[in-house]
Coordinates of C-alpha atoms and ligand atoms in Angstrom, one line a residue:
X1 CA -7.6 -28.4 -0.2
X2 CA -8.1 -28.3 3.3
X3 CA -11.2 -26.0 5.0
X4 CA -9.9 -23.2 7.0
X5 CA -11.2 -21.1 9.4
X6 CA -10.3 -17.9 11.5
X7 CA -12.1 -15.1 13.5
X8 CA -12.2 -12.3 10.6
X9 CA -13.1 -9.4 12.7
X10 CA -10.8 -7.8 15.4
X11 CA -10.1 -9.8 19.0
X12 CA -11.4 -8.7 22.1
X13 CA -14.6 -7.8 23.2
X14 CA -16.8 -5.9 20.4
X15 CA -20.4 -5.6 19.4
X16 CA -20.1 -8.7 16.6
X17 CA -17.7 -10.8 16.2
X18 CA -17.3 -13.0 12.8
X19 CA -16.0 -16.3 12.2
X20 CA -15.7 -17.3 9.1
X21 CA -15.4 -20.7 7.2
X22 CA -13.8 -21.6 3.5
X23 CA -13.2 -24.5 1.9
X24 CA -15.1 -27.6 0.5
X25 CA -16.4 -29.1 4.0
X26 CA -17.2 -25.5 5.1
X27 CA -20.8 -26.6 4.8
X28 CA -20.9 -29.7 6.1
X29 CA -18.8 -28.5 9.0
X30 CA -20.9 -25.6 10.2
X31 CA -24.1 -27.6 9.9
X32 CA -22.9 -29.7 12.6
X33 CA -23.4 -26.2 14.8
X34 CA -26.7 -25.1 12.9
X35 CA -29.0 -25.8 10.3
X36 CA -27.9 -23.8 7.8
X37 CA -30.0 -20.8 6.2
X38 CA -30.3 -20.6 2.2
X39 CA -27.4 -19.4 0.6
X40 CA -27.0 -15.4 1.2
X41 CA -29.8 -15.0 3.5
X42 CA -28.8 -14.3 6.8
X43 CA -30.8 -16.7 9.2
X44 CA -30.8 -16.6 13.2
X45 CA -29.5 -19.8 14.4
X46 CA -28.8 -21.3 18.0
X47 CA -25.6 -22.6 17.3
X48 CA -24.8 -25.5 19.6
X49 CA -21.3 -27.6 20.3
X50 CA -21.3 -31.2 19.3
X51 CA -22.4 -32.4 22.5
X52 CA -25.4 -30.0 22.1
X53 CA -24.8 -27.7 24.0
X54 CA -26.0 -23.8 23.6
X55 CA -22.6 -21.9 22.5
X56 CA -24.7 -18.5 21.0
X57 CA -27.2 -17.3 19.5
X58 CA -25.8 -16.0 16.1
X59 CA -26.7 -14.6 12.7
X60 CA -25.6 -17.6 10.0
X61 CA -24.5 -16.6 6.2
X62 CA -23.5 -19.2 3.8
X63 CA -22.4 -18.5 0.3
X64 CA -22.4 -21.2 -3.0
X65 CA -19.1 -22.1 -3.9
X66 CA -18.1 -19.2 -7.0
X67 CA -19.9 -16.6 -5.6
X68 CA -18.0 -15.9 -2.2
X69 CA -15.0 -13.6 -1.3
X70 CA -12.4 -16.6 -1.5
X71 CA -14.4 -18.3 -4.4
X72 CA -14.9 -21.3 -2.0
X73 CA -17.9 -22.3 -0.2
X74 CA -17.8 -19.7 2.6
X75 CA -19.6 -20.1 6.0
X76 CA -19.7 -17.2 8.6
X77 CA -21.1 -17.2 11.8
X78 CA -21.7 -13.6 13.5
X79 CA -21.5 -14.2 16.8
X80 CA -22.0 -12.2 19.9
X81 CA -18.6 -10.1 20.5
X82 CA -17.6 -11.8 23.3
X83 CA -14.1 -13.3 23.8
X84 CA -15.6 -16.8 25.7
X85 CA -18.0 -16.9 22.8
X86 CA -15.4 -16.6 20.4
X87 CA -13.1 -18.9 22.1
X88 CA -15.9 -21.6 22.7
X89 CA -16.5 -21.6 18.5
X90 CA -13.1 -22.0 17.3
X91 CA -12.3 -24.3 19.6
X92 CA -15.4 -26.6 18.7
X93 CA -14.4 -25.7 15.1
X94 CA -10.9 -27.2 15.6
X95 CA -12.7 -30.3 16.8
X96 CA -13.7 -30.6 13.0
X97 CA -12.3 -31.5 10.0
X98 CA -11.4 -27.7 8.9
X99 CA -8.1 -26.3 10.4
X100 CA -7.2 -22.6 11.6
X101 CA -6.5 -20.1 8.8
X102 CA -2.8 -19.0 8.7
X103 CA -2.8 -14.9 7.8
X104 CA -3.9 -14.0 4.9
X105 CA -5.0 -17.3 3.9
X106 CA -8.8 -16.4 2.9
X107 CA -7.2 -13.9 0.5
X108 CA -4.9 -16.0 -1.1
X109 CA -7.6 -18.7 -1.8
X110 CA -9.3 -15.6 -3.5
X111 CA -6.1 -15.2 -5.7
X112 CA -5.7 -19.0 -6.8
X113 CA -9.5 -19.3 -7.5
X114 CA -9.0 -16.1 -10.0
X115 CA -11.2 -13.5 -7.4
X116 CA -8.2 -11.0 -6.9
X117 CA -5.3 -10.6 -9.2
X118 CA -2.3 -9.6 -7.2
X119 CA -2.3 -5.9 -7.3
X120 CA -5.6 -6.5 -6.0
X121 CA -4.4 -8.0 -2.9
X122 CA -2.0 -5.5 -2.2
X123 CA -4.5 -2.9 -2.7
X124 CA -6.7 -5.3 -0.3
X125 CA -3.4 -5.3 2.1
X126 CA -3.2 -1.0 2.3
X127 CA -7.0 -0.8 2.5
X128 CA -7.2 -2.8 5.8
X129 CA -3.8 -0.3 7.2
X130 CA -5.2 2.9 5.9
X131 CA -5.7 5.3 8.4
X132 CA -6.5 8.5 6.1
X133 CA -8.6 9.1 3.8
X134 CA -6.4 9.7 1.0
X135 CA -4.8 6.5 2.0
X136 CA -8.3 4.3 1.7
X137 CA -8.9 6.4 -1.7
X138 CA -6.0 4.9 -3.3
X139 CA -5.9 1.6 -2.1
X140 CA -9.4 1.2 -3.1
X141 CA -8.9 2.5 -6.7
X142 CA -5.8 -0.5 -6.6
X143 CA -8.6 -2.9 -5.0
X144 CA -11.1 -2.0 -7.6
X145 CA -8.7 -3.4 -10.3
X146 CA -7.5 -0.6 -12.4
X147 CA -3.9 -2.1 -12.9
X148 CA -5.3 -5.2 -14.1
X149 CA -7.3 -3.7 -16.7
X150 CA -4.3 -1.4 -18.1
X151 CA -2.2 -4.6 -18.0
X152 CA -4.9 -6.7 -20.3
X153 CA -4.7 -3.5 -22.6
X154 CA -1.0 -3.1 -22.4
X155 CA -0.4 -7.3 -23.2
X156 CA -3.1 -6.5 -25.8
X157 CA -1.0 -4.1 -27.6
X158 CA 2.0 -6.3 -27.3
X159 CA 0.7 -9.4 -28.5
X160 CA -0.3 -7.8 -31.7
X161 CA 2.7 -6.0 -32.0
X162 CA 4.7 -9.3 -31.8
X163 CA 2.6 -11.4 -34.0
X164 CA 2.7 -8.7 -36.7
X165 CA 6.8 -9.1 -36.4
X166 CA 6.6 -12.8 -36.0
X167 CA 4.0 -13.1 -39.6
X168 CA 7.2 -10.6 -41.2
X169 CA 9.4 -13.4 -39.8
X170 CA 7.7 -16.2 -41.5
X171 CA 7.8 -14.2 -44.9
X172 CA 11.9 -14.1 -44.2
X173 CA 13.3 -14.4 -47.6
X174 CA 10.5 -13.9 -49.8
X175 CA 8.7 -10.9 -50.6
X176 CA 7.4 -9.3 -47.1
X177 CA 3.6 -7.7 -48.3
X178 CA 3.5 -4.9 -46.1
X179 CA 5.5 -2.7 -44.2
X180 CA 4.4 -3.7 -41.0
X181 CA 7.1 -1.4 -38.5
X182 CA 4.6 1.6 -38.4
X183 CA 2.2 -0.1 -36.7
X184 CA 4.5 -2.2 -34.6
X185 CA 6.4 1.0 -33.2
X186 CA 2.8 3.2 -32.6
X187 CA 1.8 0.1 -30.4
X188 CA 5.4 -0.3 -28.6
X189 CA 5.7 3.5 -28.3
X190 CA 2.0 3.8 -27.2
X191 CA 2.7 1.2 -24.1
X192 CA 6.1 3.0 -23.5
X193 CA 4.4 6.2 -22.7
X194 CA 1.3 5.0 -20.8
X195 CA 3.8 3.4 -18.8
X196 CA 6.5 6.3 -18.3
X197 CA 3.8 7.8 -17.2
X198 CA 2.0 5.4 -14.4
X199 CA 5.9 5.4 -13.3
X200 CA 5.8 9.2 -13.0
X201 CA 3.4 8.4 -10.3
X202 CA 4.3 6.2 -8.4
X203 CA 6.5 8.1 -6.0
X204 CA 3.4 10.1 -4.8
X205 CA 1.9 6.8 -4.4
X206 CA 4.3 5.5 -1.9
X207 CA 4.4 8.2 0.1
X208 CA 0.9 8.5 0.8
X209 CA 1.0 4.7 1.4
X210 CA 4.0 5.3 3.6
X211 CA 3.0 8.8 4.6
X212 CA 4.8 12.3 4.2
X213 CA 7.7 13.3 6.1
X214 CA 7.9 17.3 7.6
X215 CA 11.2 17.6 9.8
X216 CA 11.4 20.7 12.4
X217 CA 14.3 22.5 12.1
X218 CA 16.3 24.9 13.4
X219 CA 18.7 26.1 16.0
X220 CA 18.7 24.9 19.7
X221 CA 16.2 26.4 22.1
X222 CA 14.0 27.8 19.0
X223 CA 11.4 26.2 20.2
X224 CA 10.9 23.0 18.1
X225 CA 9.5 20.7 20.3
X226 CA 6.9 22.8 21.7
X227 CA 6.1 23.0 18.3
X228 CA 5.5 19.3 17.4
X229 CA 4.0 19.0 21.0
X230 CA 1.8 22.0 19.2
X231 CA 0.8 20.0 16.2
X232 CA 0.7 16.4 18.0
X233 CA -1.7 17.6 20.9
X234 CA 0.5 15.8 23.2
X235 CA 3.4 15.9 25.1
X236 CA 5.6 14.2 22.7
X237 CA 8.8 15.8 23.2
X238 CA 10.6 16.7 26.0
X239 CA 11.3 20.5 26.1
X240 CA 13.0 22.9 27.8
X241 CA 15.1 25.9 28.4
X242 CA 18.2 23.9 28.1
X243 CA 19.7 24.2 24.7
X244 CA 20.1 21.0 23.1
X245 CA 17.6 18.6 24.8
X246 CA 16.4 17.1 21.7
X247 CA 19.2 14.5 20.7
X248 CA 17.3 11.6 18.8
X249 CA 14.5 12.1 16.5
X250 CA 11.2 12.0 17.4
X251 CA 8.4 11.2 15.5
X252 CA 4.7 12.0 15.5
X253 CA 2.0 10.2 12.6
X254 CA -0.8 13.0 11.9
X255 CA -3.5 13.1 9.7
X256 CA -3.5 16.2 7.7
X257 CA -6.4 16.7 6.1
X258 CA -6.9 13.3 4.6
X259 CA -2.8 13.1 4.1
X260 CA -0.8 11.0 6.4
X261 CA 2.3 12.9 8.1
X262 CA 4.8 12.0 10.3
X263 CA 6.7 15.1 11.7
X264 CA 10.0 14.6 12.8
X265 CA 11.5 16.5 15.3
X266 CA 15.3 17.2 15.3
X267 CA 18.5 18.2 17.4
X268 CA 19.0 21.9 17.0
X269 CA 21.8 22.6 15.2
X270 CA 24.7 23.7 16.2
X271 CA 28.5 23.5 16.9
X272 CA 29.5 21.3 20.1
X273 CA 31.5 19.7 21.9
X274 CA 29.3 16.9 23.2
X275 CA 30.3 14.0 21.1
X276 CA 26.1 12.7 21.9
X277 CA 24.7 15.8 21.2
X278 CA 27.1 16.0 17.8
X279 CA 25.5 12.8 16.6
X280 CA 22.6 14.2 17.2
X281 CA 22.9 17.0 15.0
X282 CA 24.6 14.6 12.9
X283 CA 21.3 12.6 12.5
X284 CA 18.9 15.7 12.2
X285 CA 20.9 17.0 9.4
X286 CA 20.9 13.2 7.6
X287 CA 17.0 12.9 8.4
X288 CA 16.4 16.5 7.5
X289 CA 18.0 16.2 4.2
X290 CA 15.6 13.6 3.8
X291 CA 12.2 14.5 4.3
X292 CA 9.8 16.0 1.7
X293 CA 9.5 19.4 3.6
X294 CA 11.3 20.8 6.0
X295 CA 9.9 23.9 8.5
X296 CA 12.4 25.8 9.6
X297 CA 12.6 27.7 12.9
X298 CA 14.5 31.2 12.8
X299 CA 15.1 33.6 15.4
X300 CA 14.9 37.2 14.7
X301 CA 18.7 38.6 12.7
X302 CA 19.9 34.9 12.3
X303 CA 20.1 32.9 8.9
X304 CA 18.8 29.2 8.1
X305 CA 20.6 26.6 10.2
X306 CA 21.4 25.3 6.0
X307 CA 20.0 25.7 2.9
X308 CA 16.5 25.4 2.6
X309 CA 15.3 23.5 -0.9
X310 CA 12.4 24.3 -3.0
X311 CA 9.1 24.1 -0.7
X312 CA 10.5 24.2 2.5
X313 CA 8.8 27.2 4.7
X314 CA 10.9 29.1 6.7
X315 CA 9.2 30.8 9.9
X316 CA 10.1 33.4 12.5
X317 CA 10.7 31.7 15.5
X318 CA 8.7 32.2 19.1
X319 CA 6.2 34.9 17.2
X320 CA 4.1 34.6 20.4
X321 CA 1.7 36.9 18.2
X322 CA 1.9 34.8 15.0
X323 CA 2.5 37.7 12.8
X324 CA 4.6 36.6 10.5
X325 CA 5.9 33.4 12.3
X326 CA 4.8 30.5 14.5
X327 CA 4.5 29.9 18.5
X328 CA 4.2 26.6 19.6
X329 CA 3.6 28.2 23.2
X330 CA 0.7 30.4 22.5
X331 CA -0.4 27.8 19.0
X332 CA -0.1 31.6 16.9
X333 CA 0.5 30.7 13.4
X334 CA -0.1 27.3 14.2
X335 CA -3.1 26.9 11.6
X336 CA -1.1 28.7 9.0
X337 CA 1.3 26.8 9.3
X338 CA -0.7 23.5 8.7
X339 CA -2.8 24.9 5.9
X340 CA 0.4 25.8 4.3
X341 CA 2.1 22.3 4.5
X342 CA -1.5 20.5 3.6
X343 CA -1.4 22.8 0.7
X344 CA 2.1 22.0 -0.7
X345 CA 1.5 18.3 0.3
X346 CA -1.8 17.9 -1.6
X347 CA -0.5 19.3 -4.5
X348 CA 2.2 16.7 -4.7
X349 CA -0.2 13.9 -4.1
X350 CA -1.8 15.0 -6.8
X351 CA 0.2 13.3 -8.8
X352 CA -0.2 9.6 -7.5
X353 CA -0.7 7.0 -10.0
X354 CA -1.6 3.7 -9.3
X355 CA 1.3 1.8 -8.3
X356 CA 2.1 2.2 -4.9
X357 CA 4.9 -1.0 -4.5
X358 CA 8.4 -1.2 -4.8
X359 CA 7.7 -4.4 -6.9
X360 CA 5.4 -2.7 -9.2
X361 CA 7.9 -0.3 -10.1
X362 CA 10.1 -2.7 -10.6
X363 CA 7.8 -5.1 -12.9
X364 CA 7.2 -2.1 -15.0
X365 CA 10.2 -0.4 -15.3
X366 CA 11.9 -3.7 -16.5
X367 CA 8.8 -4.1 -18.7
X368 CA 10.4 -0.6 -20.4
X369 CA 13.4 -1.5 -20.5
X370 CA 12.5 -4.7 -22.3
X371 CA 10.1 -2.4 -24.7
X372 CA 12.7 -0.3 -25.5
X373 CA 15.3 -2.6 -26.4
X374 CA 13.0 -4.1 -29.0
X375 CA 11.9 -0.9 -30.2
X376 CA 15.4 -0.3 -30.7
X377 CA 15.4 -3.8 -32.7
X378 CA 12.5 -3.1 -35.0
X379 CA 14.1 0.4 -36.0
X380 CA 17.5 -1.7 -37.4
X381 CA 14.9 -3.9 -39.7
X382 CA 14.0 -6.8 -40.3
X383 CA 17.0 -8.6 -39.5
X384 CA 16.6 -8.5 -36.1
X385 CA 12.7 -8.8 -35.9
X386 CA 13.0 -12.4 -34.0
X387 CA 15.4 -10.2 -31.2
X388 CA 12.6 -8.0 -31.3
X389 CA 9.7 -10.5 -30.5
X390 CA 11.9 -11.9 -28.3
X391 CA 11.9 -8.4 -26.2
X392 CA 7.9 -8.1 -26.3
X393 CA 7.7 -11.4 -25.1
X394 CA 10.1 -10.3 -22.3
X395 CA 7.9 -6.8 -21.4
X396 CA 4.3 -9.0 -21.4
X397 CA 6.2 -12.0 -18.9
X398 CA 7.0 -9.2 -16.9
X399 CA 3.1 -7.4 -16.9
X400 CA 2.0 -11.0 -15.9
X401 CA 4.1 -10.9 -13.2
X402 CA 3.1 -7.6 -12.5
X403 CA -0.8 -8.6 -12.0
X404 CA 0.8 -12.0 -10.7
X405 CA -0.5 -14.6 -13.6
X406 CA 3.1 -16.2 -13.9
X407 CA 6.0 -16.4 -11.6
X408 CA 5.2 -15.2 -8.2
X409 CA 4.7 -18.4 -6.1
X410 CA 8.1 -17.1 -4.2
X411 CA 6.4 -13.5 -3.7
X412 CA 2.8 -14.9 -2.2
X413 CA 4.7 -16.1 1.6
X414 CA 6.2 -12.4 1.9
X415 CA 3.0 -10.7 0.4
X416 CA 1.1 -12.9 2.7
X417 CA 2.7 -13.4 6.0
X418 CA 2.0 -9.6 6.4
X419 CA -1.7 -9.8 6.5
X420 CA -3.6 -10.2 9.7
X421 CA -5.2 -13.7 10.7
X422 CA -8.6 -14.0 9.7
X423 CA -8.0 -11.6 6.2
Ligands
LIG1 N1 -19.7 -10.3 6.5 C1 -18.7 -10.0 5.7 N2 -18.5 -8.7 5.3 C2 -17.5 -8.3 4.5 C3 -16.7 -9.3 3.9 C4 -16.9 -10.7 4.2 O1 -16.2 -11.6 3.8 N3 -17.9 -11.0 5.1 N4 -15.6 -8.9 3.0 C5 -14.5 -9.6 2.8 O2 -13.4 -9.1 2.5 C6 -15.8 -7.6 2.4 C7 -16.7 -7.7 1.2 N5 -16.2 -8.5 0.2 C8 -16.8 -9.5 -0.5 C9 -16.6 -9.6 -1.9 C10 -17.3 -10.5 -2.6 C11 -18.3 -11.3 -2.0 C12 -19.1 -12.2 -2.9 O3 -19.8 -13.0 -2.3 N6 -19.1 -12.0 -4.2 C13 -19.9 -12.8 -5.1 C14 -21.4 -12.3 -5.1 C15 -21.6 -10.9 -5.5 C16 -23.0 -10.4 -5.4 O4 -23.8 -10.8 -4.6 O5 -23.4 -9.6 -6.3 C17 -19.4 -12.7 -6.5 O6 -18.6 -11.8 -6.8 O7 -19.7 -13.6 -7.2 C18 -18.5 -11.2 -0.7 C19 -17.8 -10.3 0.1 C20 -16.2 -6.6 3.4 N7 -17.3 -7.1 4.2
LIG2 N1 8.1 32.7 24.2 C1 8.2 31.5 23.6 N2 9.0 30.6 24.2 C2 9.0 29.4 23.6 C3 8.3 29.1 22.4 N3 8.6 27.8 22.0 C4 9.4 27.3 23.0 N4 9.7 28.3 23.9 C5 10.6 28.1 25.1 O1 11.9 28.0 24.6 C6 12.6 27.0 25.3 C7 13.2 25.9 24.3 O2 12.1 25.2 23.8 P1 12.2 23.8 23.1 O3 10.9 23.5 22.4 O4 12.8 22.8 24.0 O5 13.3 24.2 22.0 P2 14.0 23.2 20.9 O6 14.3 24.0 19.7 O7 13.3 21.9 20.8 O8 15.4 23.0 21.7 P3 16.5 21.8 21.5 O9 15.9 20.5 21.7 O10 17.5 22.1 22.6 O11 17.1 22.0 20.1 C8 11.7 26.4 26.3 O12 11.9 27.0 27.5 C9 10.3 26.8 25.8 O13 9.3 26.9 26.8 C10 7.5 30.1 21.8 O14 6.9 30.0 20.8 N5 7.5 31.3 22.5
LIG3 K1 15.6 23.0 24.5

């Protein structure tokens, strides 16, 4: 396997910058720059181009081969943060034997050599994009592991639960000993619920992986873009005492309190002739409908712009004195109005499990569906016991492919190609 390198931190100019090497030369190659410091003791080293020449003064790490992030022999030099610097090295580097990284390469040698299973490298994929806290707190807990050890439970279960049908099997027309469909169905019910209930989860997951969405709504000329121009701190809307200004959405990402939020602003609502403006309202309506709360606006003797569902807050419109409403002129009612919406979005994060991908949920709800089917089985007796093993073998395929032990060399490109160079 070829040595790679990339620059692993950030480009541009910085305080540090790190280059890192992996792969079987990675020794050999960097001590063409340096003598090399003992493994996992950071040394100061001039490091020098092949035809001697000073390229920095750096800071050298080198770690043995099994006991590096990739698994690999692993070389990095921590350079000073300067682009020429940075440019200098990986151009003297491409002069070697060892080639550039492609994204995500470093990381996917640390999932071949067994360092990462592949939940683990999504985790590692939404650690490096969180931006909020709550976001870093769950891609950590997916980074640490966790699904990987319910999994080897899970396939634990299963594989007893099959081999106690498959020893019934072998007795097939002499006297079975024991009953064994007790057991079998406490273990295949037991993994059923544990994971109903990771499923239960996982759509609190996404979102704060994908972040919350709060749509402003209301009729025109309530004043819903001052408001998100309120929340964002910016002029982010255009707004004025035209009615119907706002015709697309427009979005703004915020952290609240640890919770990512993007709060969409809409078209006010309203009948008109204007076939742009109509799609407008169109849209607002569609993307309203959609989010997981929405605020809505009301002026003083007028009713909802439409039915507001369970959650949403409804506020008096231009309360320049915030007494029971919100102003996004004067910012009265402004803080209620967040704490309220951190409060009703917290609570629903709450229930976050631990998978946070669309092909998690997928890998375990067909694992269900496969559990059920020879739970099913086992209750019609021994008969169809083989069906059943056959159906347990089915659910642990698909755990495997879940933690990505079998049958994911098509996934890795897409998994991959999405993580920055140098990762
Ligand atoms: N300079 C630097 N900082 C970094 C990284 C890196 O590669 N280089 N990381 C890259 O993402 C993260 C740390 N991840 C790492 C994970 C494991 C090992 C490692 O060598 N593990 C060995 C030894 C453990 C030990 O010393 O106790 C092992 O597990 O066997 C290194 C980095 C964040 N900070
Ligand atoms: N007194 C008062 N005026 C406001 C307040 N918010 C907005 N306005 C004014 O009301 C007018 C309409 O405000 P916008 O924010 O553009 O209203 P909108 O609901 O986004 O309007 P459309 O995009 O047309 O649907 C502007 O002249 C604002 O200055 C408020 O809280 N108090
Ligand atoms: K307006």
């Amino acid at each position: 396997m070829d040595t790679i390198f990339a620059l692993a931190t950030a480009r541009g100019k910085a305080g540090v910058a790190v280059v890192r090497i992996s792969g079987a030369d990675a020794f050999s190659v960097a001590s063409k720059f340096c003598d090399l410091p003992p493994m996992r003791r950071a040394g100061v080293r001039t490091v020098c181009s092949s035809d001697g020449a000073m390229l920095d003064e750096a800071l050298v790490l080198c770690f043995e081969q099994g006991a590096s992030f990739t698994g690999e022999p692993v070389v990095e030099f921590q350079l000073h943060g300067s682009t020429a610097i940075v440019s200098a090295v990986l151009r003297e580097l491409g002069n070697t034997c060892a080639r550039l990284a492609e994204p995500g390469e470093f990381t996917r040698r640390a999932l071949e050599n067994g360092r990462l299973d592949l939940t683990q490298v999504e985790g590692l994929a939404d650690l490096i994009d969180a931006e909020t806290e709550s976001q870093r707190l769950q891609a950590q807990r997916v980074l640490s592991g966790a699904i990987g050890q319910k999994v080897d439970q899970w396939r634990e279960a299963l594989i007893r639960a099959a081999s106690l049908i498959e020893v019934t099997i072998d007795f097939a027309d002499e006297d079975v000993p024991v009953d064994v469909s007790p057991e079998v169905m406490g273990l295949l019910e037991g993994v059923v619920s544990d994971l109903r209930q990771e499923l239960l989860g996982y759509s609190a997951a996404e979102r704060i992986r994908d972040g919350f969405e709060v749509a402003i709504v209301g009729a025109p000329n309530v004043g819903k873009s001052t408001l998100l121009n309120r929340l964002a701190g910016r002029e982010a809307a255009i707004t004025s005492d035209i009615a119907g200004t706002t015709r697309d959405v427009i979005e703004v990402r915020m952290d609240l309190g640890g919770l990512p939020v993007t709060i969409l602003d809409t078209a006010g609502v309203r009948e008109t002739e204007d076939v742009i403006e109509a799609a407008g309202v169109r849209l607002a309506e569609v993307r309203a409908m959609a989010a997981d709360i929405r605020v809505f606006l009301v002026e003083e003797g007028s009713s909802p712009v439409f039915e507001p569902k369970a959650g949403d807050l409804l506020l008096k419109a231009k309360d320049d004195a915030g007494l029971c409403g919100v102003s996004g002129k004067t910012g009265a009612g402004v803080d209620q109005l967040i704490a309220n919406l951190q409060s009703v979005l917290s609570h629903r994060a709450g229930s976050a499990g631990l998978i946070t991908r669309e092909r998690q949920r997928v890998a375990m709800s067909s694992a269900v569906d496969s559990l059920q089917a020879g739970i099913g089985l086992v209750e019609s007796g021994p008969d169809l016991y083989d069906l059943a093993a056959e159906e347990i073998r089915t659910a642990v395929r698909r755990l495997e492919m879940l933690v990505g032990r079998i049958d994911v060399e098509n996934l890795l490109d897409e998994i991959f190609s999405r993580f920055c160079l140098g990762k």
